[in-house]
PDB file of N, CA and C in Angstrom:
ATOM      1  N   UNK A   1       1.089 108.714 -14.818  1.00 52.00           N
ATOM      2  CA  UNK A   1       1.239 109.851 -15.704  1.00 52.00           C
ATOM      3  C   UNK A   1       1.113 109.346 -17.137  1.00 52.00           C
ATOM      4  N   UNK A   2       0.619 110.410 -17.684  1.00 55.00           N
ATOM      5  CA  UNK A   2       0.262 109.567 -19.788  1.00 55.00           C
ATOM      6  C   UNK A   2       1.158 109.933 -20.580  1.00 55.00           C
ATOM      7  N   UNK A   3       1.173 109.701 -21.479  1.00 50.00           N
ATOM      8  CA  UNK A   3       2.283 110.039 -22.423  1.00 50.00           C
ATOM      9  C   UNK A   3       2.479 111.713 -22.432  1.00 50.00           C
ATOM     10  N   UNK A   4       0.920 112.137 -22.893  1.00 61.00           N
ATOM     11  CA  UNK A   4       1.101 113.486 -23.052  1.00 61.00           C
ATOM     12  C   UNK A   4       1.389 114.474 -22.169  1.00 61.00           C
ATOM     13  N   UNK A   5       0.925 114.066 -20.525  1.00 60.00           N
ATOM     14  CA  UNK A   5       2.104 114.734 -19.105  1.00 60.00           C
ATOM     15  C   UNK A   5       3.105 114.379 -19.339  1.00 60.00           C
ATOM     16  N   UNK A   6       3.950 113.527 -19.919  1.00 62.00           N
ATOM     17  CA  UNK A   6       5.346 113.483 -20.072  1.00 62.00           C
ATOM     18  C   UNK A   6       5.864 113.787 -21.188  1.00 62.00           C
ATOM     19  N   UNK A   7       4.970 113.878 -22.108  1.00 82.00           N
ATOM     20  CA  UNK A   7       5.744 115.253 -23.070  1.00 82.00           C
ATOM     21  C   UNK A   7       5.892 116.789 -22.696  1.00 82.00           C
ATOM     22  N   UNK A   8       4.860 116.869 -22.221  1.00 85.00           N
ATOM     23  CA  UNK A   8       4.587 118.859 -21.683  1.00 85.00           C
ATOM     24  C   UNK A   8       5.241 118.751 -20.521  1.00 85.00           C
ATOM     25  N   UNK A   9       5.705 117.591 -19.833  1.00 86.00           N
ATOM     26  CA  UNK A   9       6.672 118.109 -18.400  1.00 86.00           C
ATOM     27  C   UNK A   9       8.251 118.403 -19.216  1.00 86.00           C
ATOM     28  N   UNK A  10       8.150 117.402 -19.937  1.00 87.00           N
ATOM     29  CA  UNK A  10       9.857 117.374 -21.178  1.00 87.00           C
ATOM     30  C   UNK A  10       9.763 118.412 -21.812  1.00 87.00           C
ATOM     31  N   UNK A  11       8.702 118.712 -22.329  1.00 87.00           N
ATOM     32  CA  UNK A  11       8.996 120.081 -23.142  1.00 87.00           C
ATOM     33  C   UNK A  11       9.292 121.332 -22.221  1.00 87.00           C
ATOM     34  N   UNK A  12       8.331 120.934 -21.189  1.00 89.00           N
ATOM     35  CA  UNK A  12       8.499 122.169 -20.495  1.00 89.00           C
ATOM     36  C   UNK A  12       9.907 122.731 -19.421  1.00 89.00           C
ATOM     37  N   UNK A  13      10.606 121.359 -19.068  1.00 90.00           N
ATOM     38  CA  UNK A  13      11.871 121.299 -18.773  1.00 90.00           C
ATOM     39  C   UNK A  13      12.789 121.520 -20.108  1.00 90.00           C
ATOM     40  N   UNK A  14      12.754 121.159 -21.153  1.00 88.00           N
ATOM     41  CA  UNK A  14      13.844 121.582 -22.119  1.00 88.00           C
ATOM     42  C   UNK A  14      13.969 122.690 -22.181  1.00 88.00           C
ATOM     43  N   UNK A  15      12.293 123.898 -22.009  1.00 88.00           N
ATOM     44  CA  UNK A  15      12.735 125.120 -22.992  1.00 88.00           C
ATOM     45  C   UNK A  15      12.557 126.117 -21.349  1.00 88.00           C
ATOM     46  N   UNK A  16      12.593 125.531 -20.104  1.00 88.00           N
ATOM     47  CA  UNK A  16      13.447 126.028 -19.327  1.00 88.00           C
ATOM     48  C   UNK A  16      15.127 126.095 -19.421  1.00 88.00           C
ATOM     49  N   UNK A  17      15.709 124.857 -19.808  1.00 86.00           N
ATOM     50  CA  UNK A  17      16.988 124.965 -19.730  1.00 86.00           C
ATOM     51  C   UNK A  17      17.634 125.774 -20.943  1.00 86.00           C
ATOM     52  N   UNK A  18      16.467 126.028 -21.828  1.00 86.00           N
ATOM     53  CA  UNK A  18      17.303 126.544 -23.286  1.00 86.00           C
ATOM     54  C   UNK A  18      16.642 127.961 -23.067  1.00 86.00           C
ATOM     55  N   UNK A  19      15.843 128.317 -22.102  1.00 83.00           N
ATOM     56  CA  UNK A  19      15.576 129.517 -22.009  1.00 83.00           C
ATOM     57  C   UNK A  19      14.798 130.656 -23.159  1.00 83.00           C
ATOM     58  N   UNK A  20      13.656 129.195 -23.910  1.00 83.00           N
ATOM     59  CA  UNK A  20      13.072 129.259 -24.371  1.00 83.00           C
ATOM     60  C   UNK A  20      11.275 129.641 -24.179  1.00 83.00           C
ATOM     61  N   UNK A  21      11.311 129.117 -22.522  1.00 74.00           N
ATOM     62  CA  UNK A  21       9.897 129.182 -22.030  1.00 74.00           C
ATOM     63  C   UNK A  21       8.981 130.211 -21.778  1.00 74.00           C
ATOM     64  N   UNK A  22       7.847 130.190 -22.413  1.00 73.00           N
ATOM     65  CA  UNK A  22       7.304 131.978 -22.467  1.00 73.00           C
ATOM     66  C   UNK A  22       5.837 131.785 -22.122  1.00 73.00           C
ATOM     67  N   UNK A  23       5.352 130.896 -22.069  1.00 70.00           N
ATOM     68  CA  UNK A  23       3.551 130.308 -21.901  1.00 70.00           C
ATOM     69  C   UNK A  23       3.788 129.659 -20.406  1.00 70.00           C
ATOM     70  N   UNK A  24       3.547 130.354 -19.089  1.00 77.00           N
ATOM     71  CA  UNK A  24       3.603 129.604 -17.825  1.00 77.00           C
ATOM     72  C   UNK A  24       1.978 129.015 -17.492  1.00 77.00           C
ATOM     73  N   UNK A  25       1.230 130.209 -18.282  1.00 80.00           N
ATOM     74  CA  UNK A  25      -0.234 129.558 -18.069  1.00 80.00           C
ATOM     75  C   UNK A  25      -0.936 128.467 -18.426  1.00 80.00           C
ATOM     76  N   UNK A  26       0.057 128.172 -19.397  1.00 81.00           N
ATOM     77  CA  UNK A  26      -0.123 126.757 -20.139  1.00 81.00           C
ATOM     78  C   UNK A  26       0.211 125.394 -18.949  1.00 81.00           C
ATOM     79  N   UNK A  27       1.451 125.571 -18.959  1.00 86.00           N
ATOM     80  CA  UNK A  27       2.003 124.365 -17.796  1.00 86.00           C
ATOM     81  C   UNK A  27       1.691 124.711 -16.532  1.00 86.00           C
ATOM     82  N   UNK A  28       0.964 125.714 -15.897  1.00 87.00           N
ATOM     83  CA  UNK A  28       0.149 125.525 -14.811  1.00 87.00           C
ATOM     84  C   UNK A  28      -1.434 125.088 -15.026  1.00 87.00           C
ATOM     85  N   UNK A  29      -1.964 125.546 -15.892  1.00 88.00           N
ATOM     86  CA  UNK A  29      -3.235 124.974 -16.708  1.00 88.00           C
ATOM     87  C   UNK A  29      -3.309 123.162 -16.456  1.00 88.00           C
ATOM     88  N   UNK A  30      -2.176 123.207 -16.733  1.00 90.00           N
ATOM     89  CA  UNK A  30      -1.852 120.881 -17.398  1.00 90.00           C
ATOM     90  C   UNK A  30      -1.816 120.615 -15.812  1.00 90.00           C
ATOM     91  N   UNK A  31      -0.889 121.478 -14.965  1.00 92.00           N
ATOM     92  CA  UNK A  31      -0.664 120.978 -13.626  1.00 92.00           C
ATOM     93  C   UNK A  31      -1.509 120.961 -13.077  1.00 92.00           C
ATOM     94  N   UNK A  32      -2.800 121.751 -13.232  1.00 93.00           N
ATOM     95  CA  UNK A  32      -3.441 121.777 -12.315  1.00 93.00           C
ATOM     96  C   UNK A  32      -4.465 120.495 -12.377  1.00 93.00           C
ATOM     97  N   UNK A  33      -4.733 119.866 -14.013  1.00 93.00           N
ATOM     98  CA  UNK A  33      -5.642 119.378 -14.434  1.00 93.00           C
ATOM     99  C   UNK A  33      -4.983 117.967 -13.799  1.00 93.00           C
ATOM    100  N   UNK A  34      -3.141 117.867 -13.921  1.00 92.00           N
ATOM    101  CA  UNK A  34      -2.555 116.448 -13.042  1.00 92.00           C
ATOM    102  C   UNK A  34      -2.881 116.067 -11.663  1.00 92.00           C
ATOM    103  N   UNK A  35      -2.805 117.517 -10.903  1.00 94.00           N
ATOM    104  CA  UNK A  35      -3.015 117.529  -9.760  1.00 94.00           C
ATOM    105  C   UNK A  35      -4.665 117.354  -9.371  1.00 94.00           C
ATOM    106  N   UNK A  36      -5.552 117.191 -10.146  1.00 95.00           N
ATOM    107  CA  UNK A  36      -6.695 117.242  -9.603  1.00 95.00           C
ATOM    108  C   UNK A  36      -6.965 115.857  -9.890  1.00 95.00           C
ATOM    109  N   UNK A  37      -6.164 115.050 -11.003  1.00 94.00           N
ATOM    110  CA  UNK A  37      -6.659 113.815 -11.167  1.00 94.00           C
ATOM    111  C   UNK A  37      -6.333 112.764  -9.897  1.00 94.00           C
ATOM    112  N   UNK A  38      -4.948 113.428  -9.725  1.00 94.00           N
ATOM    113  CA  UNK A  38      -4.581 112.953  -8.394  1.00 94.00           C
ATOM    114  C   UNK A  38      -5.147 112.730  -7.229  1.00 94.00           C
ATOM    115  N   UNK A  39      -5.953 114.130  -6.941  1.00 96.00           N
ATOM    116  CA  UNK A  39      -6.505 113.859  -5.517  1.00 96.00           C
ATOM    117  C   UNK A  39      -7.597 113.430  -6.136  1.00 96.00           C
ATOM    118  N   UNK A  40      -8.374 113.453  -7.091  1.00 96.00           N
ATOM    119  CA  UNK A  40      -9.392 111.977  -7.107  1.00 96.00           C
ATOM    120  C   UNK A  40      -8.575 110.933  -7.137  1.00 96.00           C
ATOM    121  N   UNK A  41      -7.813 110.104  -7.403  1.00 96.00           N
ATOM    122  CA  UNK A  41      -7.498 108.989  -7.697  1.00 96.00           C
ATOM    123  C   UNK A  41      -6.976 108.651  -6.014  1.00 96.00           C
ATOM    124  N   UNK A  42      -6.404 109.185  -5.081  1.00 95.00           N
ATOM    125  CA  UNK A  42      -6.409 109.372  -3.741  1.00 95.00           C
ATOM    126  C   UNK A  42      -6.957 109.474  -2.721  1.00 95.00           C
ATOM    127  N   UNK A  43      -8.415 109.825  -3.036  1.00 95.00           N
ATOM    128  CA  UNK A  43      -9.703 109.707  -2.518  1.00 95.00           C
ATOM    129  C   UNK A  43      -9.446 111.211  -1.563  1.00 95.00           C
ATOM    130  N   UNK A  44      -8.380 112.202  -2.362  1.00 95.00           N
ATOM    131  CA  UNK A  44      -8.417 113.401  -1.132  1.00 95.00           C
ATOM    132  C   UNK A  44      -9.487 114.599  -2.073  1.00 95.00           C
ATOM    133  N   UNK A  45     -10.161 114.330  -2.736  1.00 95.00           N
ATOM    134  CA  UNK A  45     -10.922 115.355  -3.480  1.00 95.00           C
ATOM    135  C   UNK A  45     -12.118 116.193  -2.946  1.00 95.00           C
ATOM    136  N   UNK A  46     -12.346 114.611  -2.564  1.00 94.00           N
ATOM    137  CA  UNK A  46     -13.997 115.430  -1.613  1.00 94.00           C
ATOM    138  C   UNK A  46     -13.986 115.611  -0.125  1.00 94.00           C
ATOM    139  N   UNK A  47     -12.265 115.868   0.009  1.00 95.00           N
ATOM    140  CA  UNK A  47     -12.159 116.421   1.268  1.00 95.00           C
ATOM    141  C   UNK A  47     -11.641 117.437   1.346  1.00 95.00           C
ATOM    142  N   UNK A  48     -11.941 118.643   2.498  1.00 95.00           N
ATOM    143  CA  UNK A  48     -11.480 119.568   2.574  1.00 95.00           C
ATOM    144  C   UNK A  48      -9.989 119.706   2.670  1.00 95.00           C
ATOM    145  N   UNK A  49      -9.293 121.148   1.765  1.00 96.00           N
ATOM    146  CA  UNK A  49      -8.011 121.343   1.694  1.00 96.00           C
ATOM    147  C   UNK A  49      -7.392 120.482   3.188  1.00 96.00           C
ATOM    148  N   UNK A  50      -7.707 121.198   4.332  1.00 94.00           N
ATOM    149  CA  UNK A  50      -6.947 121.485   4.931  1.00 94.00           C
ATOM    150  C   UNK A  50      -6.026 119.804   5.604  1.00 94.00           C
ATOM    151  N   UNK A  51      -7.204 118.559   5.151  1.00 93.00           N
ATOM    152  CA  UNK A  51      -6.062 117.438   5.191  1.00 93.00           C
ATOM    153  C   UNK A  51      -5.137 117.549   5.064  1.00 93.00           C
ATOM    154  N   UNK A  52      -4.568 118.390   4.255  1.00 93.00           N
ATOM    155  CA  UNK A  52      -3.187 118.189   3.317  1.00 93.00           C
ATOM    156  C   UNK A  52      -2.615 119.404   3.723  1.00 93.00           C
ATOM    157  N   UNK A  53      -3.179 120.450   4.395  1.00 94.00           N
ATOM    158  CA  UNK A  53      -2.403 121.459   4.863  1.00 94.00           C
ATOM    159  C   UNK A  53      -2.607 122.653   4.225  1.00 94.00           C
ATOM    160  N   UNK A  54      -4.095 122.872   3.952  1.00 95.00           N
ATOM    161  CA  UNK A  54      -4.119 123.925   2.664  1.00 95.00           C
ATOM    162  C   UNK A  54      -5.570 124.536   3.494  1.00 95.00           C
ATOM    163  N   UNK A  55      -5.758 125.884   2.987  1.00 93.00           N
ATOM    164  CA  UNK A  55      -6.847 126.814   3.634  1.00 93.00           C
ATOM    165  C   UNK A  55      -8.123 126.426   2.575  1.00 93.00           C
ATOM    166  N   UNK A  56      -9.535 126.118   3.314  1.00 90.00           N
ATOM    167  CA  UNK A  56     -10.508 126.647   2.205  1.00 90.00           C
ATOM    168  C   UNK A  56     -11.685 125.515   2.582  1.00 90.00           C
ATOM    169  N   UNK A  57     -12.141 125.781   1.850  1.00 91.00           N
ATOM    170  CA  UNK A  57     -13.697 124.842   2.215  1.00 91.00           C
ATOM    171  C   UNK A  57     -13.784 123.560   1.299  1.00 91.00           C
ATOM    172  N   UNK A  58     -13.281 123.950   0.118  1.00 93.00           N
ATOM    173  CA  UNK A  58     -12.916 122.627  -1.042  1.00 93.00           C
ATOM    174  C   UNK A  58     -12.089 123.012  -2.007  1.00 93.00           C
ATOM    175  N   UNK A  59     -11.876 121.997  -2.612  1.00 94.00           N
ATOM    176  CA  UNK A  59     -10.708 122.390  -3.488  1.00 94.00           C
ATOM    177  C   UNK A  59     -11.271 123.587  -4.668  1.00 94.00           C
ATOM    178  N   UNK A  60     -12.453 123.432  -5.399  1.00 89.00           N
ATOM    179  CA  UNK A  60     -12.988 124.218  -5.808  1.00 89.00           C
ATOM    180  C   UNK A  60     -13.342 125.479  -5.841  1.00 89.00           C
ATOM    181  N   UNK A  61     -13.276 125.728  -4.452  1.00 84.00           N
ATOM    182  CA  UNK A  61     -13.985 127.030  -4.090  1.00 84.00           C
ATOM    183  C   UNK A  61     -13.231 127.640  -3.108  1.00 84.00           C
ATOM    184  N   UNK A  62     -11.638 127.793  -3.346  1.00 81.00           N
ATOM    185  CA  UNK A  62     -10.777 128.241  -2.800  1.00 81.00           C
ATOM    186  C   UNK A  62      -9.790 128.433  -3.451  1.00 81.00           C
ATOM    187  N   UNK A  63      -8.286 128.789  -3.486  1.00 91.00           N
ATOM    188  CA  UNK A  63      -7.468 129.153  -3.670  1.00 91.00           C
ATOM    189  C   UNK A  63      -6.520 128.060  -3.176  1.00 91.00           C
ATOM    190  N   UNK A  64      -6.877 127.148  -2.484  1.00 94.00           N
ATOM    191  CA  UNK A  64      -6.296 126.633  -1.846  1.00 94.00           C
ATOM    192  C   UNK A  64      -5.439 125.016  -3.115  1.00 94.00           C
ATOM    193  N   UNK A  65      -6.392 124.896  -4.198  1.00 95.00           N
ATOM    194  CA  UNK A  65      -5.655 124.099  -5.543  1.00 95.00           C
ATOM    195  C   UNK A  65      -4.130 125.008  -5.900  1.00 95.00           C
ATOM    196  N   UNK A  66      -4.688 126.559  -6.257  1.00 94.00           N
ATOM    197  CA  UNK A  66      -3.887 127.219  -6.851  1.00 94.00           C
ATOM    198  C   UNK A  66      -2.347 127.245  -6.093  1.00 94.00           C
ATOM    199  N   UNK A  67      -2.515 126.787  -4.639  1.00 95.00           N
ATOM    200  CA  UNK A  67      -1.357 126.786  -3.806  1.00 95.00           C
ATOM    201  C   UNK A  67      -0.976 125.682  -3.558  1.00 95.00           C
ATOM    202  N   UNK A  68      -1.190 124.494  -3.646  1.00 95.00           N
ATOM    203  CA  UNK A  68      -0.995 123.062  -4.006  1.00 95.00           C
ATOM    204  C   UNK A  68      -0.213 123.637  -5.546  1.00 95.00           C
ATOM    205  N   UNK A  69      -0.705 123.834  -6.399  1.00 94.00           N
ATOM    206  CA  UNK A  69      -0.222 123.805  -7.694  1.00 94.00           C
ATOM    207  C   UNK A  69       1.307 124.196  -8.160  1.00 94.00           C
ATOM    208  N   UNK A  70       1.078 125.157  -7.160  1.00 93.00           N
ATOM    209  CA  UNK A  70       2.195 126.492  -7.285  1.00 93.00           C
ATOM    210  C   UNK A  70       2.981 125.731  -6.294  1.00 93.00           C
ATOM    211  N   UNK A  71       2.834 124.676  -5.046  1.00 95.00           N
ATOM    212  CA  UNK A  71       4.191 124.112  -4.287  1.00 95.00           C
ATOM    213  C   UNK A  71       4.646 122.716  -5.085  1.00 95.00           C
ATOM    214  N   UNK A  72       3.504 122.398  -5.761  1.00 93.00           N
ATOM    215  CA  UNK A  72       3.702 120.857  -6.447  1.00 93.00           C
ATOM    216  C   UNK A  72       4.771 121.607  -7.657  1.00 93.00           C
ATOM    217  N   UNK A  73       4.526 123.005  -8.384  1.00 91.00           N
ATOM    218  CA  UNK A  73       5.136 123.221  -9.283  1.00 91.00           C
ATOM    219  C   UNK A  73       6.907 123.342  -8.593  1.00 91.00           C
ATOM    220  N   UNK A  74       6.789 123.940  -7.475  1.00 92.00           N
ATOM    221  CA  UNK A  74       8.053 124.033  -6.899  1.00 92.00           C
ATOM    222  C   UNK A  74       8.912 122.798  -6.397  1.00 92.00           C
ATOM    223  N   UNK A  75       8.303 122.162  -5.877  1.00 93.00           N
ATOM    224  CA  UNK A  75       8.994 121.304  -5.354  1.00 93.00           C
ATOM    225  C   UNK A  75       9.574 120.045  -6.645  1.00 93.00           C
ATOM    226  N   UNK A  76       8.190 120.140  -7.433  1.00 89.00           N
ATOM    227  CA  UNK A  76       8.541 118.645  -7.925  1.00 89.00           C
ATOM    228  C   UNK A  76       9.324 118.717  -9.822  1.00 89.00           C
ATOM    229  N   UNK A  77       9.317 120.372  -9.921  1.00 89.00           N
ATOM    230  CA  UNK A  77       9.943 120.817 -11.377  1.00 89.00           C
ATOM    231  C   UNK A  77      11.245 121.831 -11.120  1.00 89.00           C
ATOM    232  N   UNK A  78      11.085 122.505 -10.112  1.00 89.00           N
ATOM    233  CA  UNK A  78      12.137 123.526 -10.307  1.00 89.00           C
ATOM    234  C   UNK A  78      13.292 123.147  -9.166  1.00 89.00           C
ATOM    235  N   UNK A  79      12.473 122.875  -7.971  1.00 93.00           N
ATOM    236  CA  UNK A  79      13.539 122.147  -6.721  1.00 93.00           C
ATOM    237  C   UNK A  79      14.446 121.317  -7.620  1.00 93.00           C
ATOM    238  N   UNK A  80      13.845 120.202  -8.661  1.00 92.00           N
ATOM    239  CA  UNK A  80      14.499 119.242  -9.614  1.00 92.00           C
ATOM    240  C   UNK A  80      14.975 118.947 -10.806  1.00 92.00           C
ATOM    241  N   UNK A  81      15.383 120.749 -11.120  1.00 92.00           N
ATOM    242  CA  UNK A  81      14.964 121.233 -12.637  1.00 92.00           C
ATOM    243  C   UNK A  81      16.443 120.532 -12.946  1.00 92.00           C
ATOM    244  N   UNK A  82      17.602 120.630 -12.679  1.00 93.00           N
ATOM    245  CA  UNK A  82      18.966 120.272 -13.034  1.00 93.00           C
ATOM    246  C   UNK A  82      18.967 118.788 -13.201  1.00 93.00           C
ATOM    247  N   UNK A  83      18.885 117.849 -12.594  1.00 95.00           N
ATOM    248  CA  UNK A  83      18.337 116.211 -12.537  1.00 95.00           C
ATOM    249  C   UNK A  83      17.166 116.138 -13.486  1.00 95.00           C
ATOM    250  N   UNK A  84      16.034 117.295 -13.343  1.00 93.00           N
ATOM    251  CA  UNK A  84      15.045 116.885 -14.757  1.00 93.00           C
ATOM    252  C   UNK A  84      16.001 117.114 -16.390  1.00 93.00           C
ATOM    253  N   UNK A  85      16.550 118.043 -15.684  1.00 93.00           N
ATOM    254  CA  UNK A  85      17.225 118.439 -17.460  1.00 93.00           C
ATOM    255  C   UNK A  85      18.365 117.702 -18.130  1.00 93.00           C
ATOM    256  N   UNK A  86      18.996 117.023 -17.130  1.00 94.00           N
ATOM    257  CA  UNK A  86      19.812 115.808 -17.306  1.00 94.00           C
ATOM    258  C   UNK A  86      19.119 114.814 -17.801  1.00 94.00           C
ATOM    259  N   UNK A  87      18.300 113.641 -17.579  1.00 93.00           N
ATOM    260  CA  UNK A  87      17.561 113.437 -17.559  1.00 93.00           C
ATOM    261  C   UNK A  87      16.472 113.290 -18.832  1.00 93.00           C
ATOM    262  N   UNK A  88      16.371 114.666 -19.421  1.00 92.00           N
ATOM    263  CA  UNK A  88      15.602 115.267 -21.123  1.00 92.00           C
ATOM    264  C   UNK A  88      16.624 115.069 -21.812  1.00 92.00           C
ATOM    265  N   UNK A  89      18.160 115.452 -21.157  1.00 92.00           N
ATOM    266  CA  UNK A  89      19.049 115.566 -22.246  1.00 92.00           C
ATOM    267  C   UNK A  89      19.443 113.587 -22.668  1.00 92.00           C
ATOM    268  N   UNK A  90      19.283 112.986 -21.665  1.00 94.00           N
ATOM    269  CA  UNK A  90      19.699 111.873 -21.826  1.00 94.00           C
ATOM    270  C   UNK A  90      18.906 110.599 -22.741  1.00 94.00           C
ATOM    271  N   UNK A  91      17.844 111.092 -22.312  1.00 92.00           N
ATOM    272  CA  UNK A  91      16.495 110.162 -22.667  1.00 92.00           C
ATOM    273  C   UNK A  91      14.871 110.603 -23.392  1.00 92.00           C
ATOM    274  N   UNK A  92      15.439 112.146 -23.532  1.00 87.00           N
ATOM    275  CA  UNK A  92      14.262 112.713 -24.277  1.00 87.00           C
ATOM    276  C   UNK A  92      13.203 112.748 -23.765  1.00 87.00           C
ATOM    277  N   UNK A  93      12.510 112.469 -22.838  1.00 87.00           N
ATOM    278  CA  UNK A  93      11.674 112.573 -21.402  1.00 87.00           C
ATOM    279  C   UNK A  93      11.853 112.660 -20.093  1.00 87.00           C
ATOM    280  N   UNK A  94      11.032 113.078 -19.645  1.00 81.00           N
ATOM    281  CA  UNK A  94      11.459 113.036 -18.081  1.00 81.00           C
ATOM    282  C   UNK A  94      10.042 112.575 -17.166  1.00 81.00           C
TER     283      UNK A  94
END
């Protein structure tokens, strides 16, 4: 992860906890662009979703990113939002 995913994940966990957050299209926009670097860097890109458990013909030309995005957003920010926000509060990143 680069500096600047770990500012927009910190920012974006702070002004959840301060109940500040109003741009979701933004931090799904960044997620999606993390998550795609990922499955290139994984070698799962130029394979069809459904390796991983997802509907569609490619990641591209399905819906099937947007639902990766939306469980990666769940699981790995909001499942962990209390430990992330601890965490921002302690060390100014997360």
């Amino acid at each position: 992860m680069s500096i600047k995913d770990e500012t927009v994940f910190s920012d974006h966990v702070r002004e959840l906890h301060e109940g500040t957050f109003e741009n979701e299209q933004a931090i799904l926009k960044h997620l999606h662009a993390v998550v795609r670097r990922r499955l290139k860097a994984i070698g799962q890109w130029n394979l069809p979703p459904k390796y991983l458990g997802y509907d569609g013909e490619s990641w591209e030309q399905s819906g099937a990113m947007d639902d990766l995005v939306q469980d990666a957003y769940l699981v790995c920010i909001l499942k962990r939002l209390p430990r992330l926000t601890e965490q921002v509060e302690k060390t100014g990143t997360c």
